[in-house]
PDB file of C-alpha atoms and ligand atoms in Angstrom:
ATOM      1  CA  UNK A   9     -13.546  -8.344 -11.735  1.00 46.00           C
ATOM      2  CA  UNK A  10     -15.992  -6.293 -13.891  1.00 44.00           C
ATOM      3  CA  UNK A  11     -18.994  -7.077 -12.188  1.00 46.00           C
ATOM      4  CA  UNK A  12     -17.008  -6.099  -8.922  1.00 48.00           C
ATOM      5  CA  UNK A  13     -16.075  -2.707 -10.207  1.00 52.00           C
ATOM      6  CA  UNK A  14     -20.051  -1.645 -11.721  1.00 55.00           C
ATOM      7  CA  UNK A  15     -20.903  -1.949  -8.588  1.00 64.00           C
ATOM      8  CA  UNK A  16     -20.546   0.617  -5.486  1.00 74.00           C
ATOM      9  CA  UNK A  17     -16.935   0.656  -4.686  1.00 82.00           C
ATOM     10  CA  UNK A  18     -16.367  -1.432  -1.384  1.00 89.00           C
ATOM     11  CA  UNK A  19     -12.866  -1.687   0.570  1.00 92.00           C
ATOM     12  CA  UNK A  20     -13.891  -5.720   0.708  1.00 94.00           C
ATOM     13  CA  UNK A  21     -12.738  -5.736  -2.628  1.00 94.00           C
ATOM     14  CA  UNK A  22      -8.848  -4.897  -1.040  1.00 95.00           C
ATOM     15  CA  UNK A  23      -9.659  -7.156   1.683  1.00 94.00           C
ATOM     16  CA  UNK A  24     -10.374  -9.805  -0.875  1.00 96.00           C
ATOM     17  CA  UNK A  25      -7.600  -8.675  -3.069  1.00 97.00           C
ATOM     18  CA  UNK A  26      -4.672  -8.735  -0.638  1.00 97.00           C
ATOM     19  CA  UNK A  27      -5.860 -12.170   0.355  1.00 96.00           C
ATOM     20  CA  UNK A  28      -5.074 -13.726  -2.699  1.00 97.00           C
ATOM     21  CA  UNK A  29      -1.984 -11.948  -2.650  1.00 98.00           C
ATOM     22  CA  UNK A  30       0.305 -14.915  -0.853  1.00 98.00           C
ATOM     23  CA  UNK A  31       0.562 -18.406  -2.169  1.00 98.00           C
ATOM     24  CA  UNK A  32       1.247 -21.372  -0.342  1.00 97.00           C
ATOM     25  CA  UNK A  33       4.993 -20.917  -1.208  1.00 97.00           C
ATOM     26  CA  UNK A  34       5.066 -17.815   0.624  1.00 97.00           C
ATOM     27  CA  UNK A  35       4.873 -15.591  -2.942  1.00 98.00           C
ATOM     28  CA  UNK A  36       3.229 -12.772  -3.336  1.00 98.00           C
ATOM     29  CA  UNK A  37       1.557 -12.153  -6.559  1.00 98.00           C
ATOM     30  CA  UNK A  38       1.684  -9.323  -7.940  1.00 98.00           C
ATOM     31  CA  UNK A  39      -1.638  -9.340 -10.165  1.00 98.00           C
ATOM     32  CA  UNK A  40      -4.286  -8.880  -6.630  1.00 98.00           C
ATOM     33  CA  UNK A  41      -1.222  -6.900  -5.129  1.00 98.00           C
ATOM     34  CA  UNK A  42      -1.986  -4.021  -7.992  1.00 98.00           C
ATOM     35  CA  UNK A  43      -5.399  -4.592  -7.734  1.00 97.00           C
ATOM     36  CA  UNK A  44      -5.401  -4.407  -4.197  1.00 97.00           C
ATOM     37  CA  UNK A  45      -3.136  -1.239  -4.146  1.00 98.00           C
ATOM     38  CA  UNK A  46      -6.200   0.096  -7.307  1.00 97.00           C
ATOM     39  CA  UNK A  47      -8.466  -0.743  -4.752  1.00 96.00           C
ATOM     40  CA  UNK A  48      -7.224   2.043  -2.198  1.00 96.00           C
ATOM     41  CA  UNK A  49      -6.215   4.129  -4.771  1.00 96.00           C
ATOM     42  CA  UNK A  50      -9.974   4.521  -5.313  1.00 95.00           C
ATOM     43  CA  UNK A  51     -11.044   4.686  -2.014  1.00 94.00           C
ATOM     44  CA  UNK A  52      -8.751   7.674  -1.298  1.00 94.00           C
ATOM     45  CA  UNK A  53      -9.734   9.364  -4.885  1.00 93.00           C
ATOM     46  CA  UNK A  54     -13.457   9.228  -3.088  1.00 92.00           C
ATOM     47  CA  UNK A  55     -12.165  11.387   0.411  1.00 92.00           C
ATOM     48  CA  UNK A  56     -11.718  14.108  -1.634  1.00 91.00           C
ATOM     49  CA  UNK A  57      -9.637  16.867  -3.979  1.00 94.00           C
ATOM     50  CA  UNK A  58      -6.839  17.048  -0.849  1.00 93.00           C
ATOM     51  CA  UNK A  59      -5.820  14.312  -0.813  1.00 95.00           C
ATOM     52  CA  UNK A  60      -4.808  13.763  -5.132  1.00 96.00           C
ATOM     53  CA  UNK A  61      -1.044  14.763  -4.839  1.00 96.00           C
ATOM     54  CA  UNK A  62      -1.207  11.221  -2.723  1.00 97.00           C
ATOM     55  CA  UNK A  63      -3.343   9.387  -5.406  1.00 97.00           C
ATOM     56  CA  UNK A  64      -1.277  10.668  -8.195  1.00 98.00           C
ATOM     57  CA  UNK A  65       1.869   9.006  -6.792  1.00 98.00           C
ATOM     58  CA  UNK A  66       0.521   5.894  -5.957  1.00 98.00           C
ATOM     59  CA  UNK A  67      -1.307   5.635  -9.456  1.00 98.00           C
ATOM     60  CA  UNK A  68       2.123   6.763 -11.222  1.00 98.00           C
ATOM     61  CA  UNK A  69       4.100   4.001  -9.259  1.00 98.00           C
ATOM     62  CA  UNK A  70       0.725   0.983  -9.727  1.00 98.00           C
ATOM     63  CA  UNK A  71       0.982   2.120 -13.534  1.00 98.00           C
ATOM     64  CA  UNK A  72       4.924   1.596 -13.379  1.00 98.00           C
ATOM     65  CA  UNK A  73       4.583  -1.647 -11.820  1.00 98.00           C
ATOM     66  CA  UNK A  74       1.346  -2.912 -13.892  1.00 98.00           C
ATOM     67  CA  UNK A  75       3.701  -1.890 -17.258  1.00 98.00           C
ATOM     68  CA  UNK A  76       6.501  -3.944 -15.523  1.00 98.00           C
ATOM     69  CA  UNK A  77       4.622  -7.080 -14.590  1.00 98.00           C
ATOM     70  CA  UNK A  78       3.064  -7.023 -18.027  1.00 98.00           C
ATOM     71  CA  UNK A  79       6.486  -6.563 -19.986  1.00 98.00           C
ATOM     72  CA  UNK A  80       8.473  -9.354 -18.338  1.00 97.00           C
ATOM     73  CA  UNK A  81       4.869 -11.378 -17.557  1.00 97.00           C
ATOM     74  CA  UNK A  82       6.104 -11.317 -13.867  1.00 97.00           C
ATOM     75  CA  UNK A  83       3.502 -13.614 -11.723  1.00 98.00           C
ATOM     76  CA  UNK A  84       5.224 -12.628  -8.200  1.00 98.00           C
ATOM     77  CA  UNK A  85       7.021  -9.834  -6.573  1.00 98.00           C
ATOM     78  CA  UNK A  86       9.947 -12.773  -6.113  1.00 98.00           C
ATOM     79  CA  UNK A  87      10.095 -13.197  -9.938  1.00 98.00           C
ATOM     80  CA  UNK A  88      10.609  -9.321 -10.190  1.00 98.00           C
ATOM     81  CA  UNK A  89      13.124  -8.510  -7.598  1.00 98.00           C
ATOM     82  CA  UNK A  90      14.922 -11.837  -9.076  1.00 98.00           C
ATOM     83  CA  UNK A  91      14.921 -10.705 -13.031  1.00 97.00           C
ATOM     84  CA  UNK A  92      16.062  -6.862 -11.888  1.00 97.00           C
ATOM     85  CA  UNK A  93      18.727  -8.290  -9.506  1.00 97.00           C
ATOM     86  CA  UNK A  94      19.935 -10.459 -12.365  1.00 97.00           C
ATOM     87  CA  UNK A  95      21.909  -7.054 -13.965  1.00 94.00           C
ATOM     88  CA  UNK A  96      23.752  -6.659 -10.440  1.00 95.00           C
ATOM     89  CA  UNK A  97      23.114  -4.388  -7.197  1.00 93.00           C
ATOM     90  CA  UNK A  98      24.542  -1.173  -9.049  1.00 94.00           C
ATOM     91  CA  UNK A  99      22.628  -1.119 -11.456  1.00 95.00           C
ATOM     92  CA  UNK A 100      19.615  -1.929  -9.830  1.00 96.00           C
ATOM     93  CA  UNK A 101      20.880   1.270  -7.665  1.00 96.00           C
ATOM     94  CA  UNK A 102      21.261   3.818 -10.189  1.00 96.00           C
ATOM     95  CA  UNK A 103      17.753   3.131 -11.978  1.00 95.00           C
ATOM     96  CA  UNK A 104      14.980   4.871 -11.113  1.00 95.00           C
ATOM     97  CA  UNK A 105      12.363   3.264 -12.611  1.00 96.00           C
ATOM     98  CA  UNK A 106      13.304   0.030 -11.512  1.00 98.00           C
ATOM     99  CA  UNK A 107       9.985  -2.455 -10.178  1.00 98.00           C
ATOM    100  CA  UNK A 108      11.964  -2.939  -6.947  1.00 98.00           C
ATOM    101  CA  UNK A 109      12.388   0.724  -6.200  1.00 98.00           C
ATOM    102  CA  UNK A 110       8.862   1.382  -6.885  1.00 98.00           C
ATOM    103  CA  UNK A 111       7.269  -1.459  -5.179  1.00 98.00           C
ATOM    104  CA  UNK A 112       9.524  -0.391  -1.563  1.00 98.00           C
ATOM    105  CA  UNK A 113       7.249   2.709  -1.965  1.00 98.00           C
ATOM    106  CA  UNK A 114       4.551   1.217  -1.812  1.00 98.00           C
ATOM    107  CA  UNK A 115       5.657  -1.168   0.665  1.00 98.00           C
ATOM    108  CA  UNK A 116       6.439   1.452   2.765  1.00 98.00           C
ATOM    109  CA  UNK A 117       2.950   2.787   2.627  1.00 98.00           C
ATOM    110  CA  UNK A 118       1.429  -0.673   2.984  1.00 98.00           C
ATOM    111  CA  UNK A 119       2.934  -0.416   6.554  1.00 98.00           C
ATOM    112  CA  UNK A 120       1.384   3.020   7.327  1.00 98.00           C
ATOM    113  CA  UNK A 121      -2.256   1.337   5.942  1.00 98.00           C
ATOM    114  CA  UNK A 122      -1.454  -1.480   8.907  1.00 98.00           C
ATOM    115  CA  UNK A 123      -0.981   0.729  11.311  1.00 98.00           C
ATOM    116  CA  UNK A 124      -3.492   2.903  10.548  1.00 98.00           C
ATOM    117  CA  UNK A 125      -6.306   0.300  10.019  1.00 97.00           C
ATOM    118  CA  UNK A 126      -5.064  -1.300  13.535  1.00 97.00           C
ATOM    119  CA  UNK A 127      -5.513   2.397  14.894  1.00 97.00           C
ATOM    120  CA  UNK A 128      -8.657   2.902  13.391  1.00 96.00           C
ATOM    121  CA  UNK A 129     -10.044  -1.387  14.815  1.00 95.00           C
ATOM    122  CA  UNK A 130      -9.204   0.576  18.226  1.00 93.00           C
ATOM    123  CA  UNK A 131     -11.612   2.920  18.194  1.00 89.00           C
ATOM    124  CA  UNK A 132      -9.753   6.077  18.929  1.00 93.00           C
ATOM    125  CA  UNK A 133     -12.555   8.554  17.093  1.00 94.00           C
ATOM    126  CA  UNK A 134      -9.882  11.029  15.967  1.00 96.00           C
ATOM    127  CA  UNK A 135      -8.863   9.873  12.535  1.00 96.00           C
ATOM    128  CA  UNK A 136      -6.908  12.928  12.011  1.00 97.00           C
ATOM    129  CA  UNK A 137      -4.379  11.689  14.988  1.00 97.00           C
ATOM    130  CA  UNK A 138      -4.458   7.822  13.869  1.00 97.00           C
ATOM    131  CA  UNK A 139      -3.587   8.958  10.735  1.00 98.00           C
ATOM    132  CA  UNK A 140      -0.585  11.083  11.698  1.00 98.00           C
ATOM    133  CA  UNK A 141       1.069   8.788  14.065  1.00 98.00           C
ATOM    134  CA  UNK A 142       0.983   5.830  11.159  1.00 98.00           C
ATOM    135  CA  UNK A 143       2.469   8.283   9.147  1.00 98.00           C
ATOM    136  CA  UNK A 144       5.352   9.012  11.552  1.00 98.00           C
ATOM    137  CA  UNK A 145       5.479   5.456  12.753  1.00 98.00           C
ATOM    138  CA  UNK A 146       6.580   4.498   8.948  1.00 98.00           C
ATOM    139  CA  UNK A 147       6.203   6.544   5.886  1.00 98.00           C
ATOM    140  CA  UNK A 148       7.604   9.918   7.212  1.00 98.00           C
ATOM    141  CA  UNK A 149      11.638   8.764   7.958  1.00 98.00           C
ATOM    142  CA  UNK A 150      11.523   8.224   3.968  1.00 98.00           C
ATOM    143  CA  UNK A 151       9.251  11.613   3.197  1.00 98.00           C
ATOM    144  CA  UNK A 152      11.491  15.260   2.829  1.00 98.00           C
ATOM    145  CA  UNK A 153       9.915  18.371   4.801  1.00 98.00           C
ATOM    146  CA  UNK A 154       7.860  19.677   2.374  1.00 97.00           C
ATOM    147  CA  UNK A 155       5.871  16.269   2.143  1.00 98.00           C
ATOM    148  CA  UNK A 156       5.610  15.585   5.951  1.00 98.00           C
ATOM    149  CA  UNK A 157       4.143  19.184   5.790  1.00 97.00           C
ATOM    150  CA  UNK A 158       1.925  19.056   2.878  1.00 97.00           C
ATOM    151  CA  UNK A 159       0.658  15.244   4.053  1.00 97.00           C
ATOM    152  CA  UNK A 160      -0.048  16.823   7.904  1.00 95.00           C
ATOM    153  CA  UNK A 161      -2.517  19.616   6.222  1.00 95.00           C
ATOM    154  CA  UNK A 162      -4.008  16.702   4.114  1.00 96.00           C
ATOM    155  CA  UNK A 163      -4.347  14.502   7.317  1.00 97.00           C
ATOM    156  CA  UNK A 164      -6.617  16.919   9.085  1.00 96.00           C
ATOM    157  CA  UNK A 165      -9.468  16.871   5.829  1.00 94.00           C
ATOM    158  CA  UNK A 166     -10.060  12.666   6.907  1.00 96.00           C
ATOM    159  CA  UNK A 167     -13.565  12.281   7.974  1.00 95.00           C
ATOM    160  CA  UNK A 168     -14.367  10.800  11.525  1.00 95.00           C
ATOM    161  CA  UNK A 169     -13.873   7.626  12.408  1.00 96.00           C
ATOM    162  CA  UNK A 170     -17.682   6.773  11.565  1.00 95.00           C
ATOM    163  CA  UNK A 171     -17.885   8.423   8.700  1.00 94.00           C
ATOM    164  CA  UNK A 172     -14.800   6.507   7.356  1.00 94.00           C
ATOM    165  CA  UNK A 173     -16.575   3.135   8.701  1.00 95.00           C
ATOM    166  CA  UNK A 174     -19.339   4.503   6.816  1.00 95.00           C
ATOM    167  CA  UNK A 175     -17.467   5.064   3.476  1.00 93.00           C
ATOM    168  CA  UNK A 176     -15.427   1.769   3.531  1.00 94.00           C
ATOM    169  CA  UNK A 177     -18.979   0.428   2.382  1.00 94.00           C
ATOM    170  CA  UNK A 178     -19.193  -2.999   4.043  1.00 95.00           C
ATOM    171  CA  UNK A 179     -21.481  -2.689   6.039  1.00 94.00           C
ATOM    172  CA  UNK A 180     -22.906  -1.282   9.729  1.00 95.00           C
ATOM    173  CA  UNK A 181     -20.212   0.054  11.970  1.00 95.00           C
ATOM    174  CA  UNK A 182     -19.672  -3.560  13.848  1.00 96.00           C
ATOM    175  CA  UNK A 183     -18.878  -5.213   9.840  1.00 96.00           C
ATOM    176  CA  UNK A 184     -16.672  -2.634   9.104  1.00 96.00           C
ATOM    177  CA  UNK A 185     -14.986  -3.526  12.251  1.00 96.00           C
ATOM    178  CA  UNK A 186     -14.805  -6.750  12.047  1.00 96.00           C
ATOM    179  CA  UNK A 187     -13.505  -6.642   8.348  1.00 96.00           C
ATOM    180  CA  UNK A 188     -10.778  -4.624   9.110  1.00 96.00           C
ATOM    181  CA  UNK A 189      -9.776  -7.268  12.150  1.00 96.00           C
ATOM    182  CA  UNK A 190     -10.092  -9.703   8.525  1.00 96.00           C
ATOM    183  CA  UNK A 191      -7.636  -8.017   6.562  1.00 95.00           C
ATOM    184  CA  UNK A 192      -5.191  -6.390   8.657  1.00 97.00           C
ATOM    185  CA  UNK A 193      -3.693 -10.297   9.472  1.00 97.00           C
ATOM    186  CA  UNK A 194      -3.848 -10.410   5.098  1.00 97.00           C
ATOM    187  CA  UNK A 195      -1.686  -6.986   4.571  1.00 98.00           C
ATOM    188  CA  UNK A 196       0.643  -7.861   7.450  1.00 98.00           C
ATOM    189  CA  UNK A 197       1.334 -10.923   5.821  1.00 98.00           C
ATOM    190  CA  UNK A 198       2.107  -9.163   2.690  1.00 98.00           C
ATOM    191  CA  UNK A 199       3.947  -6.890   4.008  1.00 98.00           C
ATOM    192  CA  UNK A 200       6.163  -9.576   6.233  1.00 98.00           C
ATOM    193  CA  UNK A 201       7.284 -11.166   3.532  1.00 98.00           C
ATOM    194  CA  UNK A 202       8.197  -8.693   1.345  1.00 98.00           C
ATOM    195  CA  UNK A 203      10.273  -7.131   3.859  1.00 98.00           C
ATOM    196  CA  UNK A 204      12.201 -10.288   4.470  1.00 98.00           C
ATOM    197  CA  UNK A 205      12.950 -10.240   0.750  1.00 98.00           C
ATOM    198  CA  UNK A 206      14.108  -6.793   0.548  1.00 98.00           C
ATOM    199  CA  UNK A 207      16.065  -7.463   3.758  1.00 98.00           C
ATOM    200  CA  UNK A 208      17.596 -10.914   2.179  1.00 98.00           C
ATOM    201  CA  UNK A 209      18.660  -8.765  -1.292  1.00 97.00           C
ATOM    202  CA  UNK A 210      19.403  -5.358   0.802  1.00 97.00           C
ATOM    203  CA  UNK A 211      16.989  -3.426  -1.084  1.00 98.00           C
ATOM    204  CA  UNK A 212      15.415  -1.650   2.349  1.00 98.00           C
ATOM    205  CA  UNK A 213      17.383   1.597   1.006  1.00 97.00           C
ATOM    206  CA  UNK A 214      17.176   1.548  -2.987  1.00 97.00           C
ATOM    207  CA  UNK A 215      17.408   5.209  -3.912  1.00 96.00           C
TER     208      UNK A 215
HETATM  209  C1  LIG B   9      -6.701   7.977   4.271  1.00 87.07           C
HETATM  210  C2  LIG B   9      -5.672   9.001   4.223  1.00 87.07           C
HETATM  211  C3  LIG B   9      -4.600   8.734   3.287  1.00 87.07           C
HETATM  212  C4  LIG B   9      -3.284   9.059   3.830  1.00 87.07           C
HETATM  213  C5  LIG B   9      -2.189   8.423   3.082  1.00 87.07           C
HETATM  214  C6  LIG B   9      -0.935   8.343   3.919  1.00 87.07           C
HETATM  215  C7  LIG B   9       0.280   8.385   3.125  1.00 87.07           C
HETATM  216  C8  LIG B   9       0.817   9.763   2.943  1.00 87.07           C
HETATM  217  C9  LIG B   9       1.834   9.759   1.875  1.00 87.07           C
HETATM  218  C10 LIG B   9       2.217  11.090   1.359  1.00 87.07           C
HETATM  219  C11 LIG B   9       2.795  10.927  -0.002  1.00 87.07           C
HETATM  220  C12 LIG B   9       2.973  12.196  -0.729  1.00 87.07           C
HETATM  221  C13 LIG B   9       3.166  12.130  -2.192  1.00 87.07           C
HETATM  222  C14 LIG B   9       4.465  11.693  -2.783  1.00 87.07           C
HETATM  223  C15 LIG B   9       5.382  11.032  -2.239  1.00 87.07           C
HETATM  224  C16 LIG B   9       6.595  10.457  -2.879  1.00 87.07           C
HETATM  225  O1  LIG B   9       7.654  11.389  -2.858  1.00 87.07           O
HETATM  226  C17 LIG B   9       6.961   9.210  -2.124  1.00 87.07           C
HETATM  227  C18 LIG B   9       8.324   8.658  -2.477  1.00 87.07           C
HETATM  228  O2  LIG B   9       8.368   8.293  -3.801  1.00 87.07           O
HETATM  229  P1  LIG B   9       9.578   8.801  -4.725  1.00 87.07           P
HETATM  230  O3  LIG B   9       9.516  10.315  -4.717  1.00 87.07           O
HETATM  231  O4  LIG B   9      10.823   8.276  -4.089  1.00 87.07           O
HETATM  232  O5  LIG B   9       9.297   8.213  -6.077  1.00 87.07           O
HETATM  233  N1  LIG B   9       5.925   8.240  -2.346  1.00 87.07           N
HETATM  234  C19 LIG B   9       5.507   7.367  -1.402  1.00 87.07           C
HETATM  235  O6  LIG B   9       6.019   7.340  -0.312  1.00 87.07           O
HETATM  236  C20 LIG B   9       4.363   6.441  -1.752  1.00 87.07           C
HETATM  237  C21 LIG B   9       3.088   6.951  -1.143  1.00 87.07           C
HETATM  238  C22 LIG B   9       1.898   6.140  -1.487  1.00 87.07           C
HETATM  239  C23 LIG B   9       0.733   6.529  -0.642  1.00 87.07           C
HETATM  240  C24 LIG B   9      -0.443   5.671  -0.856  1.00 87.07           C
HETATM  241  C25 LIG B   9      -1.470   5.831   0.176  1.00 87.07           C
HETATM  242  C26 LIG B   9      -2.639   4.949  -0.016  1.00 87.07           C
HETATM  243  C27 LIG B   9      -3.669   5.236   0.963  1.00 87.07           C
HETATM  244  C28 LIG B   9      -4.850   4.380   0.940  1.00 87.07           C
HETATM  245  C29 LIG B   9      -5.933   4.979   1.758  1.00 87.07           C
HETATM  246  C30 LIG B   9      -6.958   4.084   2.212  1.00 87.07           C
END
């Protein structure tokens, strides 16, 4: 873990992170989840000044969750949705700080990353347009105006599609290709089965 983060930052560390993520009981854990989600949080800290009222929200919501996990010494996402469901659905409802409201944030976003890492495996060069149909694809049904708006302008600072290659640091072109075909199987996974919790508890829509 230290050794990983003297060095040059690499997105194979998120690839490596989110596949720890599920256990063989179908868990996810939430310890490479946040480091994972740290992971990307760096990455997008390195595109540039545009793009920090993004980073600050993830980092506020990673914090949230990090404080949670270590509080309650949650080791999966299961473990957390179960201890916060414990004190009934209406409560759950009217917090908001709660883990599970936090985490369907993030899971939302995890969705956009999919789609736009799928986008991006494609080879359509215009990151700029990859980007924004993600967005609208998942994150922007849950987003108010002003966000949709404010993420669009960001959208159009994202380097090319080599450039982006380039910065992922893994490699030539072809490596950076072929580790995103890796770890978009590792995030979908993630993200299945958390949305099959949420689903199973009705937490999809948690205010
Ligand atoms: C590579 C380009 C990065 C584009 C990232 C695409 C996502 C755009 C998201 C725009 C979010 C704007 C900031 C604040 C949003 C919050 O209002 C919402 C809802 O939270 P609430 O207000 O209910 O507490 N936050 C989110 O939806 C979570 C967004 C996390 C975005 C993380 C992106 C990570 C990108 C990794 C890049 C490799």
């Amino acid at each position: 873990m230290a050794a990983a983060a003297a060095g040059p930052f690499s997105l194979r560390e998120v690839l490596d992170a989110f596949r720890r993520c599920v256990t063989e009981q179908r868990e996810v854990l939430l310890e490479p989840y946040l480091s994972g989600w740290r992971g990307l949080i760096r990455f997008l800290q390195s595109l540039g000044a545009v793009f920090s009222f993004i980073s600050k929200d993830a980092v506020s919501k990673v914090a949230l969750l990090e404080a949670h996990r270590q509080q309650h010494r949650f080791v999966s996402l299961q473990a957390l949705v179960q201890h916060e469901l414990a004190a009934g659905p209406a409560a759950l409802r009217a917090r908001p700080d709660s883990g599970c409201r936090t985490v369907l944030r993030l899971h939302r976003a995890l969705r956009w990353l999919q789609l736009f890492l799928e986008g991006l495996r494609s080879g359509e060069p215009r990151t700029s347009v990859l980007c924004t149909d993600a967005y609208n694809a998942s994150l922007a049904e849950h987003h108010p105006w002003v966000v949709r708006k404010a993420a669009t302008v960001a959208f159009c600072a994202l380097p090319s599609r080599d450039a982006f290659l380039e910065i992922m640091n893994v490699g030539s072109a072809e490596e950076a290709v072929a580790m995103l075909g890796e770890a978009i199987p590792y995030i979908g996974d993630v993200y299945g089965i958390t949305q099959e919790l949420f689903a199973k508890h009705k937490l999809l829509d948690l205010p």
